[in-house]
Coordinates of C-alpha atoms in Angstrom, one line a residue:
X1 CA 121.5 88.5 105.5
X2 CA 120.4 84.9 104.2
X3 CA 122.6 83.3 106.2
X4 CA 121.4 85.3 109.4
X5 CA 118.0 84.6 108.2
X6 CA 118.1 81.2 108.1
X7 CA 119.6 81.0 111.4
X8 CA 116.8 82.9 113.6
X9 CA 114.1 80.9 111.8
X10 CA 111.9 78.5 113.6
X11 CA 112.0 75.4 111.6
X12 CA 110.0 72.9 113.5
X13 CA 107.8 71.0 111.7
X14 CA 104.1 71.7 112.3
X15 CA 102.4 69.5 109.7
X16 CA 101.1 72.0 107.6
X17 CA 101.9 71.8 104.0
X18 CA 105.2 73.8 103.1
X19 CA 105.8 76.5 100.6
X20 CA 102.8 75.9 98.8
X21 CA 101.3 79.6 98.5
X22 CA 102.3 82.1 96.0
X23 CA 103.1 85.6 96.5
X24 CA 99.6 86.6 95.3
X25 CA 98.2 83.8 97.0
X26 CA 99.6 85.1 100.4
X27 CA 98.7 88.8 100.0
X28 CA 95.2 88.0 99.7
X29 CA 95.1 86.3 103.4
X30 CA 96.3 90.1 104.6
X31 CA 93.6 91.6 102.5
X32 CA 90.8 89.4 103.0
X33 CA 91.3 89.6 106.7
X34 CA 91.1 93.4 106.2
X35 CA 88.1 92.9 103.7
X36 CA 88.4 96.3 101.8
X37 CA 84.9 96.1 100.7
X38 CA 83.4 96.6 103.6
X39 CA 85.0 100.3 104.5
X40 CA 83.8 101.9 101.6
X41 CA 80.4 100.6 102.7
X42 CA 80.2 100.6 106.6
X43 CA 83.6 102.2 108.0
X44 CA 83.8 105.5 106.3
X45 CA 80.7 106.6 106.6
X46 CA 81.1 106.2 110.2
X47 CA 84.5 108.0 110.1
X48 CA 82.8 110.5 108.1
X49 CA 80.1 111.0 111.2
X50 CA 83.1 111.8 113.0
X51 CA 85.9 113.5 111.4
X52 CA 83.5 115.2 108.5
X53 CA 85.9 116.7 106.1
X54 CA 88.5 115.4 107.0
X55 CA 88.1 111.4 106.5
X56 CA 90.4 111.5 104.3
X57 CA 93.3 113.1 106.5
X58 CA 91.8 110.3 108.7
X59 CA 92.5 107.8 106.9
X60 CA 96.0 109.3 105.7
X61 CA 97.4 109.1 109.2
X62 CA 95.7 105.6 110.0
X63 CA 97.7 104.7 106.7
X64 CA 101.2 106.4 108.3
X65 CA 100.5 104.8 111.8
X66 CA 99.9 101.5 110.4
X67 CA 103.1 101.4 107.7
X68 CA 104.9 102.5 110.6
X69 CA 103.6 99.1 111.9
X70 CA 104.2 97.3 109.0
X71 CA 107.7 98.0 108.9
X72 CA 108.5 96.5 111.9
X73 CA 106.6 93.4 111.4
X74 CA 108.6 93.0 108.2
X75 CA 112.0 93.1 109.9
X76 CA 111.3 90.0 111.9
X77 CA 109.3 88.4 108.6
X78 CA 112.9 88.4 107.3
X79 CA 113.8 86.0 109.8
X80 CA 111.0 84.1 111.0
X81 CA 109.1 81.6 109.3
X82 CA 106.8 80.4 111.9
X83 CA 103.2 80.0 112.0
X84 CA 102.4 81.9 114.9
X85 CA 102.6 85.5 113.4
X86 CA 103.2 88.1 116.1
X87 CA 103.5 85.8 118.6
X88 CA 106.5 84.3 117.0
X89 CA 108.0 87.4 117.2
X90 CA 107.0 88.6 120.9
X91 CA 108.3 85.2 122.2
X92 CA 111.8 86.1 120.3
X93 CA 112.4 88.9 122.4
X94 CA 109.9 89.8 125.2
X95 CA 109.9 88.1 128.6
X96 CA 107.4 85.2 128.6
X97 CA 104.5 86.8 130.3
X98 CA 104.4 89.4 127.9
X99 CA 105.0 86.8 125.0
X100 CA 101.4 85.3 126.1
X101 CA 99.4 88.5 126.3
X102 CA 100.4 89.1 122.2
X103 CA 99.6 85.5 121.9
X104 CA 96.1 85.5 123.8
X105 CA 95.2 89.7 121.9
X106 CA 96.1 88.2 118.8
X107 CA 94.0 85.0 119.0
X108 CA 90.9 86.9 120.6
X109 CA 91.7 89.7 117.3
X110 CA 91.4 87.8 114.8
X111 CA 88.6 85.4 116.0
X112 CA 86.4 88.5 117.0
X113 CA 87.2 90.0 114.0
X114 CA 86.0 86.9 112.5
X115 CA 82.1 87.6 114.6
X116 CA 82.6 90.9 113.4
X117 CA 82.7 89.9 109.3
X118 CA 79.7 87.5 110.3
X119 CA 77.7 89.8 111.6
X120 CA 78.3 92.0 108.7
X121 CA 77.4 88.9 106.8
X122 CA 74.2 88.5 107.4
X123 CA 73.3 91.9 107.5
X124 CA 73.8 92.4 103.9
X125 CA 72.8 89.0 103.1
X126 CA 69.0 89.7 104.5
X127 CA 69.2 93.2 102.7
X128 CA 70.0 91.5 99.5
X129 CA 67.3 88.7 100.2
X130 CA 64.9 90.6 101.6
X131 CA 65.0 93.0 98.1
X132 CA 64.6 90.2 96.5
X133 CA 62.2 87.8 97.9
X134 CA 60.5 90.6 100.0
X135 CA 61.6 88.1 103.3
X136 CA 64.0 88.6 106.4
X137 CA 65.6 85.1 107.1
X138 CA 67.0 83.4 110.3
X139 CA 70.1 85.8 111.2
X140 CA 71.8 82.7 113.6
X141 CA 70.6 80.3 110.1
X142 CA 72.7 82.6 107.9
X143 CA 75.8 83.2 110.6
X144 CA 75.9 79.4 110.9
X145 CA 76.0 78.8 107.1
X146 CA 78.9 81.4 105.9
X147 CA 81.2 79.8 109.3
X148 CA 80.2 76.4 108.5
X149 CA 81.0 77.0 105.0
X150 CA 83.9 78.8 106.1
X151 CA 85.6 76.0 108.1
X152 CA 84.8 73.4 105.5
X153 CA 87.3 75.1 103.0
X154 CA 89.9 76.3 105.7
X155 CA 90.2 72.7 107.1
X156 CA 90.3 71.0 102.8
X157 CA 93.3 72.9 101.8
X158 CA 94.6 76.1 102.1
X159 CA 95.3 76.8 99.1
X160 CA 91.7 76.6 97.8
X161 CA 90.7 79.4 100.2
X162 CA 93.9 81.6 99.2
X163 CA 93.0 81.4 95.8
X164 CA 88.8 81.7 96.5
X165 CA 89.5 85.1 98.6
X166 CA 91.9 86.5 95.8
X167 CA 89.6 86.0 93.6
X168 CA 86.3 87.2 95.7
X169 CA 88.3 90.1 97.0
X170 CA 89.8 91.6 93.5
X171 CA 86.0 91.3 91.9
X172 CA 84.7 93.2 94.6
X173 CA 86.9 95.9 95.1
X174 CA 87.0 96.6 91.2
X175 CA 83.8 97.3 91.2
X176 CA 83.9 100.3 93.7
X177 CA 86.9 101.5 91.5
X178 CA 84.9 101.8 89.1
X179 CA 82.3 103.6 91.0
X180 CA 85.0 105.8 92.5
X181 CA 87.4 106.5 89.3
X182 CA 83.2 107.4 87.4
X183 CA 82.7 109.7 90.3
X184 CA 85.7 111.5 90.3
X185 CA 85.5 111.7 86.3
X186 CA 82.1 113.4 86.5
X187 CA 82.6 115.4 89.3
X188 CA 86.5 115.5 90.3
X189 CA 88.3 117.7 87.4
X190 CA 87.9 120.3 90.4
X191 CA 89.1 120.1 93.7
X192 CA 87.1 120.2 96.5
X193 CA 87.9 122.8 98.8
X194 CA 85.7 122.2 102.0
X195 CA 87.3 118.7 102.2
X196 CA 91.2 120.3 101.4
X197 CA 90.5 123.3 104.1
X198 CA 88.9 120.6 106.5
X199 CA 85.9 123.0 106.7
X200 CA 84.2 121.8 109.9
X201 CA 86.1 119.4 111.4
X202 CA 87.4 119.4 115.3
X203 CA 90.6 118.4 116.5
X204 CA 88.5 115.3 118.7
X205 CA 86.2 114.3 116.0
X206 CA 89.3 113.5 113.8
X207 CA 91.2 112.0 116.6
X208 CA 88.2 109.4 117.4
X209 CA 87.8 109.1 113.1
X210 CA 91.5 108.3 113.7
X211 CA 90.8 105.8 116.3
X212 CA 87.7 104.0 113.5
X213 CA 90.1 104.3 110.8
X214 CA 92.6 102.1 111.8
X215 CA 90.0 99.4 112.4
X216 CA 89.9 99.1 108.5
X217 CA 93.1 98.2 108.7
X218 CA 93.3 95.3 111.3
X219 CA 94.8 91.5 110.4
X220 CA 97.0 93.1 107.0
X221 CA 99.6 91.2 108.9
X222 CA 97.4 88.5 109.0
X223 CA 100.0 87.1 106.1
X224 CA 102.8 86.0 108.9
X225 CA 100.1 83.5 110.3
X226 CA 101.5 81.6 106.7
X227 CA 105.0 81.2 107.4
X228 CA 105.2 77.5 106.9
X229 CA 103.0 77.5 103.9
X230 CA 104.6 80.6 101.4
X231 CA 106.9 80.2 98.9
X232 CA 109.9 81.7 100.4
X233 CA 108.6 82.6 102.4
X234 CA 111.1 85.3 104.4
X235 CA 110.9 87.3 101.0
X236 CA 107.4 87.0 100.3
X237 CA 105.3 87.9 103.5
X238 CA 107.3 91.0 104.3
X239 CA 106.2 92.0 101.3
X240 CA 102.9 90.9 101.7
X241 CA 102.7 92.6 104.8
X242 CA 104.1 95.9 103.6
X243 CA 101.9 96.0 100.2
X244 CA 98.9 95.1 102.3
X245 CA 99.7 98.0 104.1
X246 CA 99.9 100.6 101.4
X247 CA 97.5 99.6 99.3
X248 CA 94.7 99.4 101.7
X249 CA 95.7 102.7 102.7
X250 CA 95.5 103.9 98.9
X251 CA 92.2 102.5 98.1
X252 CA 90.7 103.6 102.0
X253 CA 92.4 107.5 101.4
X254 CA 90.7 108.0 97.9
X255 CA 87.3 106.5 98.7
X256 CA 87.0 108.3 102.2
X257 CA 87.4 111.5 99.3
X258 CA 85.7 110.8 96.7
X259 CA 82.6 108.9 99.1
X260 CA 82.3 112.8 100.8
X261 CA 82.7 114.6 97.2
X262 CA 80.3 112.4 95.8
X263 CA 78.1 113.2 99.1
X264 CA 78.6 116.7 98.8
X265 CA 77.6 116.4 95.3
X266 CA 74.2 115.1 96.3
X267 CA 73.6 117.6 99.0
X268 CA 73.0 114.6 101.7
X269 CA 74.8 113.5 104.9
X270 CA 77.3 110.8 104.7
X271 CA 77.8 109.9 108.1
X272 CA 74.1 109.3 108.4
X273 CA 73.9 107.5 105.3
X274 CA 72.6 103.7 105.7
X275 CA 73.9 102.8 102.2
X276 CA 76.2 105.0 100.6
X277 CA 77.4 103.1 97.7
X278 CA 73.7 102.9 96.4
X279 CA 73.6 106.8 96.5
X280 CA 77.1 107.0 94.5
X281 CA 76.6 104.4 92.2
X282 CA 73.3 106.8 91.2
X283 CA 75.6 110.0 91.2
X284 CA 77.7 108.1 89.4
X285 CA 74.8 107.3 86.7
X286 CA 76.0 103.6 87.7
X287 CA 72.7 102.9 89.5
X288 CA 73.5 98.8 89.4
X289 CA 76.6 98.8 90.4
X290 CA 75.0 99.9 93.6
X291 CA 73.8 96.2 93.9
X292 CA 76.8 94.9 92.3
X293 CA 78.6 96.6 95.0
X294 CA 76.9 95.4 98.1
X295 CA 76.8 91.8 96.5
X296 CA 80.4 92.2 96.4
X297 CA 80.5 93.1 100.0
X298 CA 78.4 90.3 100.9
X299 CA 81.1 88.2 99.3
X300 CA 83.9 89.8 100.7
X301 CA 83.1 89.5 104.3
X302 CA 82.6 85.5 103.9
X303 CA 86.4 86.2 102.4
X304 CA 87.0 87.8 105.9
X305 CA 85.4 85.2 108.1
X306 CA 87.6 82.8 105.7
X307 CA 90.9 84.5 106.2
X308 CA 90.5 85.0 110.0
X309 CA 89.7 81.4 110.6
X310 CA 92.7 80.8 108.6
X311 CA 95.0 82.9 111.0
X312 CA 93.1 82.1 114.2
X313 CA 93.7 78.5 114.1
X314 CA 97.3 78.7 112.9
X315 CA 98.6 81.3 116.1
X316 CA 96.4 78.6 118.1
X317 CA 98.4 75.9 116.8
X318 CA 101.4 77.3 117.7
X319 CA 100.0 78.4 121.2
X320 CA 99.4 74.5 121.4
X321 CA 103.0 73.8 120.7
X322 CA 104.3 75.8 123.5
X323 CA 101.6 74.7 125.7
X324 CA 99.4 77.9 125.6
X325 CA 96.4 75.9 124.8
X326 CA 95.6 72.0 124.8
X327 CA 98.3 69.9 123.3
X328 CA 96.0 68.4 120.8
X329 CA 95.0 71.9 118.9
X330 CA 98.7 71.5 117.8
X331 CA 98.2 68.4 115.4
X332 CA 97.6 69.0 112.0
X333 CA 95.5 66.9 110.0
X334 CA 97.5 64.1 108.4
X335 CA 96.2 64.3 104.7
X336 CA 94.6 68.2 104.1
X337 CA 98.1 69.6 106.4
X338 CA 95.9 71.5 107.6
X339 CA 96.0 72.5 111.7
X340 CA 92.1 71.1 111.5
X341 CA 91.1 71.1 115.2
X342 CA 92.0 74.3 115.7
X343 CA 90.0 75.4 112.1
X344 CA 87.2 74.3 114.0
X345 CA 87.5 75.4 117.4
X346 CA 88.3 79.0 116.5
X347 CA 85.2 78.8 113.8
X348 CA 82.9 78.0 116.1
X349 CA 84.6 80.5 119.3
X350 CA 84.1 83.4 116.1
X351 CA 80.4 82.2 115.8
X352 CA 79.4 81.9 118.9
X353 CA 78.9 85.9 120.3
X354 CA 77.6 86.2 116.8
X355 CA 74.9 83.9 117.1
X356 CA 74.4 85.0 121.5
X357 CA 73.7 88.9 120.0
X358 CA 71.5 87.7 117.6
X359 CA 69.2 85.5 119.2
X360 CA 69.0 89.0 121.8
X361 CA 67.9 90.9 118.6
X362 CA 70.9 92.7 118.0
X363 CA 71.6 93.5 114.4
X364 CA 74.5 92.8 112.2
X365 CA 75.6 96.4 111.8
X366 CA 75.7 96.3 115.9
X367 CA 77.4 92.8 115.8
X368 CA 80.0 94.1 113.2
X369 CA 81.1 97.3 115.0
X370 CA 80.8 96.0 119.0
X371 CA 82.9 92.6 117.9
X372 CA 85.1 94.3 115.4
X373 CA 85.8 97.3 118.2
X374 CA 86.6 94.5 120.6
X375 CA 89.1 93.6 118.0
X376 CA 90.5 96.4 117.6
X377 CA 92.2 96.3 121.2
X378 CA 93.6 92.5 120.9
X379 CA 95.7 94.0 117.7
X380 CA 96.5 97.3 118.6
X381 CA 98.2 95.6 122.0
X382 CA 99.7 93.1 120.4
X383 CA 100.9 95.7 117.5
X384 CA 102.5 98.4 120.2
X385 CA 104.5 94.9 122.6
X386 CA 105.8 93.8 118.6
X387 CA 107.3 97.1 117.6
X388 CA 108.7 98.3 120.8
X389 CA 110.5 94.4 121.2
X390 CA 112.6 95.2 118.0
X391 CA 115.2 97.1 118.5
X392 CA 116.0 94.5 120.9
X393 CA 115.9 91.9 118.8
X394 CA 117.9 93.4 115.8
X395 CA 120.3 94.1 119.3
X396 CA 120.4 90.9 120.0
X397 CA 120.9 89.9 117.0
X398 CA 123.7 92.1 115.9
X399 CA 121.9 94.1 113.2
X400 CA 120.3 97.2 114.9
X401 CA 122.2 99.9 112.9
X402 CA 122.0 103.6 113.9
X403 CA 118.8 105.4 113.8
X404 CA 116.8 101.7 113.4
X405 CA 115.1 102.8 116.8
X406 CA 113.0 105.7 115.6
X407 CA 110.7 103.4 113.7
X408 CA 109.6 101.3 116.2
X409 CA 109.1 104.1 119.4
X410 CA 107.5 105.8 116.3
X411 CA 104.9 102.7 115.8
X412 CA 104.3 102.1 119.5
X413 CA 103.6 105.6 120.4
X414 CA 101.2 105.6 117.6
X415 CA 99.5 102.4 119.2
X416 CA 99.6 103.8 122.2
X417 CA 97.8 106.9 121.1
X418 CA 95.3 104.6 119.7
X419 CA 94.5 102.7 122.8
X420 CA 94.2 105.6 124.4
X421 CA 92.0 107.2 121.9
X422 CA 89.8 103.9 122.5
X423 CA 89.4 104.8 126.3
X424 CA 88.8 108.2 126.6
X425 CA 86.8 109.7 126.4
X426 CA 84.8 106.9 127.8
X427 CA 82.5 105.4 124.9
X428 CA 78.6 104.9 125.3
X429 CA 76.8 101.9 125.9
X430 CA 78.2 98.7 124.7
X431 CA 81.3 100.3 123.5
X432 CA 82.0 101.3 127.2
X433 CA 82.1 97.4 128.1
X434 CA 84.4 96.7 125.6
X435 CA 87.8 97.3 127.3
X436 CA 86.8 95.8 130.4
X437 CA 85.7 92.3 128.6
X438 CA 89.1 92.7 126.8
X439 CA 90.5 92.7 130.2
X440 CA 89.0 90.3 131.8
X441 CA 90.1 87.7 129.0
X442 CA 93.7 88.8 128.7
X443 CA 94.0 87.8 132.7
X444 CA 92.2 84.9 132.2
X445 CA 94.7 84.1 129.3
X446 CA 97.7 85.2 131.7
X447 CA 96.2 83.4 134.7
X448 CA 96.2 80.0 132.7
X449 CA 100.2 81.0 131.6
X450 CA 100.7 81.4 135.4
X451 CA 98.8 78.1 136.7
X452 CA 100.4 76.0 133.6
X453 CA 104.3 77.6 135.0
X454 CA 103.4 76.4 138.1
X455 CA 102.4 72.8 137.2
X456 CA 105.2 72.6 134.6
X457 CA 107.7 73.6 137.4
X458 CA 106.2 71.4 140.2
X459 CA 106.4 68.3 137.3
X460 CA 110.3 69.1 136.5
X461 CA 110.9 69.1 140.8
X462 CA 108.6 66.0 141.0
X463 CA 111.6 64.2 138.3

C-alpha cells in the first residue's frame, strides 16, 4: 500500500513549506472551515424551524450522508498529496471538463463560505459591541478588519493560523459543552419523548432540515487543501478528514437535542429563537456563559474566514499550475512558503459580496445564510463528481476490491438528493437566485477552460 501510495502522489514542488503541520494542527483547518460554533447558535435553530422534532434525526442522516463522503475522500488522501484538495482528485480520474467544474465549485465554496463566516462576523461583533457600548459600528469597517486580519496571518505562516484556529475553536466549543452536558444534567435523566416519537414533524420539513443540516458540515475536507504542508501527510489527512467528519456530526446530533429539550424545557419556540444559547445558558442556571458563548462564536467565525482563505488560495494555486487561472497565482512567496497572491486575491473575492450586501443594508444573518447557501451548491457538486470518480480510480489503479462500489453510488446519490433538495421546491426570494448565480459562474469557469484549450491548441499547431 506505501509503495502504491507513493507512486500516485503528485510530488511537484509548489513552494509551500513541507510537512510542517501536525495531525492536530491539520484537523483544525477541517474544523475551522466548518466553525462548529456557529451551528449551535445560527444553524439549528433554523433546522429546528424546519424539521421540529426531529433536528436531531436531521442532523443524524446529514452525519451518515457526509461520512459516506468522507470515506471516499479518504481513499484518494491515501495517495495524493497535493494541494489542490478535490480537484486533485477529480483531475485523476474524470475527463478534463469535468475536472474544472470541481475545481471552479470548490474555489467559489470555500471563498463564499468565507463571505458567509464574515457576515456572521460582524453580526455578532455589533451585538456584542452594541451591548456593551450601546453603539452599532460600520458593518463594511468590521468585514474589512476580520479579512484583513485574516489574510495577514494566512500569508505569515501557516502554521501560526493552524495553531491560532485550534486553539480559538477548542475554547469555543467547550464552552457550549458545558452548556449542553449542564442542560442535559438538570433536565436529561429523562428522555424526551416528543423529540424520540418525532411528534410534529413532516416528511418535507425534515427533508429541507436535511438539506440546512449538511451546510454545517461544508469544507471538513477542507484538510486535503494541506497536502504539501502535513506531516505525513497520506496518513494524517485521511484521518483528519474522517474525524472531522464524525465529530462534527457528534457535537451537531446532541446539540440539535439537547438545544430543543432545553427549548421545550422553557416552553418557547426554537426555530424562532434570535439567540438560543442565551436562553440555555439561563435554563442551564449558566446565565454568562450565554455571553461567553457568543464571544466564542464571534471568535470562531474569524477561525472560519481564516481556514477558508487558507484552502481557497491553495486549490487556486494549483488551478494556476495547470493553467486554470493566471500563471502568477501559482508562485508562492519565497520566505513565508506561503501561496501569497492567491491569500490575497481569494481574501478579498470572499469580502467583496460581503461588503456589496452591506452597503445595500443587508444584515449579517442574511449575508451568512444567502453566501453560505451559495456554498453549499459549489461543495455538494464537487462532493457527488469526487465520489462517483472512485471506483474508477481504485480500477485504474488496481485496487477496487469487491463491494468497494456501494460506498461511493451511496455518497453521490446522497449528493444528489441534496442538490435536489436545494431546487425544489423552488426557494423564496434571494434563495431562488442562488442556483442560477451558481450557474452562471460554473460556465463562465468552463467557458475560460474551453477558450484557454483552444489557445493552448492553436499555440502547439503554431510550433
Amino acid at each position: 500500500m506505501e509503495r502504491m501510495a507513493q507512486e500516485f502522489s503528485p510530488n511537484a514542488d509548489y513552494g509551500l513549506r513541507r510537512e510542517i503541520l501536525s495531525p492536530m494542527e491539520t484537523l483544525a483547518q477541517s474544523v475551522s472551515t466548518i466553525a462548529p460554533t456557529t451551528t449551535p447558535a445560527a444553524t439549528i435553530p433554523l433546522v429546528c424551524a424546519l424539521a421540529g422534532n426531529g433536528t436531531w434525526l436531521a442532523y443524524v442522516l446529514a452525519t451518515a450522508a457526509v461520512l459516506l463522503v468522507a470515506l471516499c475522500i479518504g481513499r484518494y488522501a491515501r495517495h495524493s498529496t497535493s494541494p489542490g484538495s478535490l480537484y486533485t482528485y477529480a483531475s485523476m480520474t474524470l475527463p478534463p471538463w469535468l475536472g474544472a467544474t470541481v475545481a471552479w465549485s470548490l474555489l467559489l465554496a470555500y471563498v463564499a463560505t468565507g463571505s458567509s463566516v464574515i457576515g456572521g462576523f460582524y453580526h455578532y461583533a455589533n451585538l456584542l459591541l452594541r451591548d456593551a457600548t450601546g453603539h452599532v459600528y460600520s458593518a463594511v469597517l468590521l468585514a474589512t478588519l476580520v479579512t484583513a486580519v485574516s489574510i495577514w496571518i494566512a500569508y505569515r505562516d501557516v502554521k501560526i493560523s493552524a495553531r491560532l484556529m485550534l486553539w480559538i475553536e477548542a475554547a469555543s466549543v467547550t464552552v457550549i459543552v458545558i452548556v449542553v452536558a449542564l442542560l442535559l444534567v438538570r433536565y436529561g435523566w429523562h428522555l424526551d419523548w416528543d423529540e424520540l416519537h418525532l411528534r410534529g414533524m413532516t416528511g418535507s420539513g425534515l427533508r429541507l432540515g436535511l438539506v440546512l443540516a449538511l451546510f454545517s458540515f461544508v469544507g471538513f475536507e477542507s484538510a486535503t487543501t494541506l497536502g504539501s504542508e502535513a506531516r505525513n501527510p497520506l496518513q494524517t489527512i485521511p484521518r483528519a478528514v474522517i474525524q472531522s467528519a464524525v465529530l462534527a456530526g457528534a457535537f451537531f446530533t446532541v446539540c440539535a437535542y439537547a438545544e430543543v429539550l432545553g427549548f421545550h424545557a422553557a416552553g418557547q419556540e426554537l426555530g424562532t429563537s434570535q439567540a438560543p444559547m442565551h436562553v440555555l445558558a439561563r435554563v442551564a442556571d449558566v446565565p454568562v456563559l450565554g455571553l461567553l458563548i457568543d464571544i466564542g462564536a464571534l471568535v470562531s467565525l474569524f477561525a472560519g474566514t481564516l481556514a477558508c482563505i487558507t484552502a481557497a488560495a491553495r486549490v487556486l494555486l494549483l488551478m494556476a499550475h495547470n493553467g486554470l487561472a493566471h500563471g502568477s497565482l501559482g508562485k508562492a512567496h519565497i520566505q513565508n512558503q506561503t501561496p501569497s497572491r492567491a491569500v490575497v486575491i481569494t481574501g478579498v473575492a470572499a469580502l467583496l459580496p460581503v461588503a456589496v450586501l452591506a452597503v445595500r443594508g443587508a444584515s449579517g444573518l442574511d449575508v451568512y445564510g444567502w453566501l453560505g447557501s451559495l456554498a453549499t451548491y459549489g461543495f455538494i457538486v464537487a462532493y457527488a463528481l469526487v465520489c462517483i470518480a472512485l471506483p474508477r480510480y481504485l480500477r485504474d489503479h488496481g485496487v477496487l476490491r469487491p463491494g468497494a462500489q456501494i460506498i461511493p453510488w451511496l455518497a453521490g446519490l446522497a449528493m444528489l438528493l441534496a442538490l435536489i433538495g436545494n431546487f425544489y421546491p423552488v426557494p423564496e426570494g434571494p434563495y431562488g437566485k442562488l442556483p442560477y448565480i451558481y450557474l452562471a459562474y460554473l460556465m463562465a469557469g468552463l467557458l475560460w477552460f474551453v477558450l484557454r484549450g483552444r489557445r493552448k491548441g492553436a499555440a502547439l499547431a503554431g510550433s
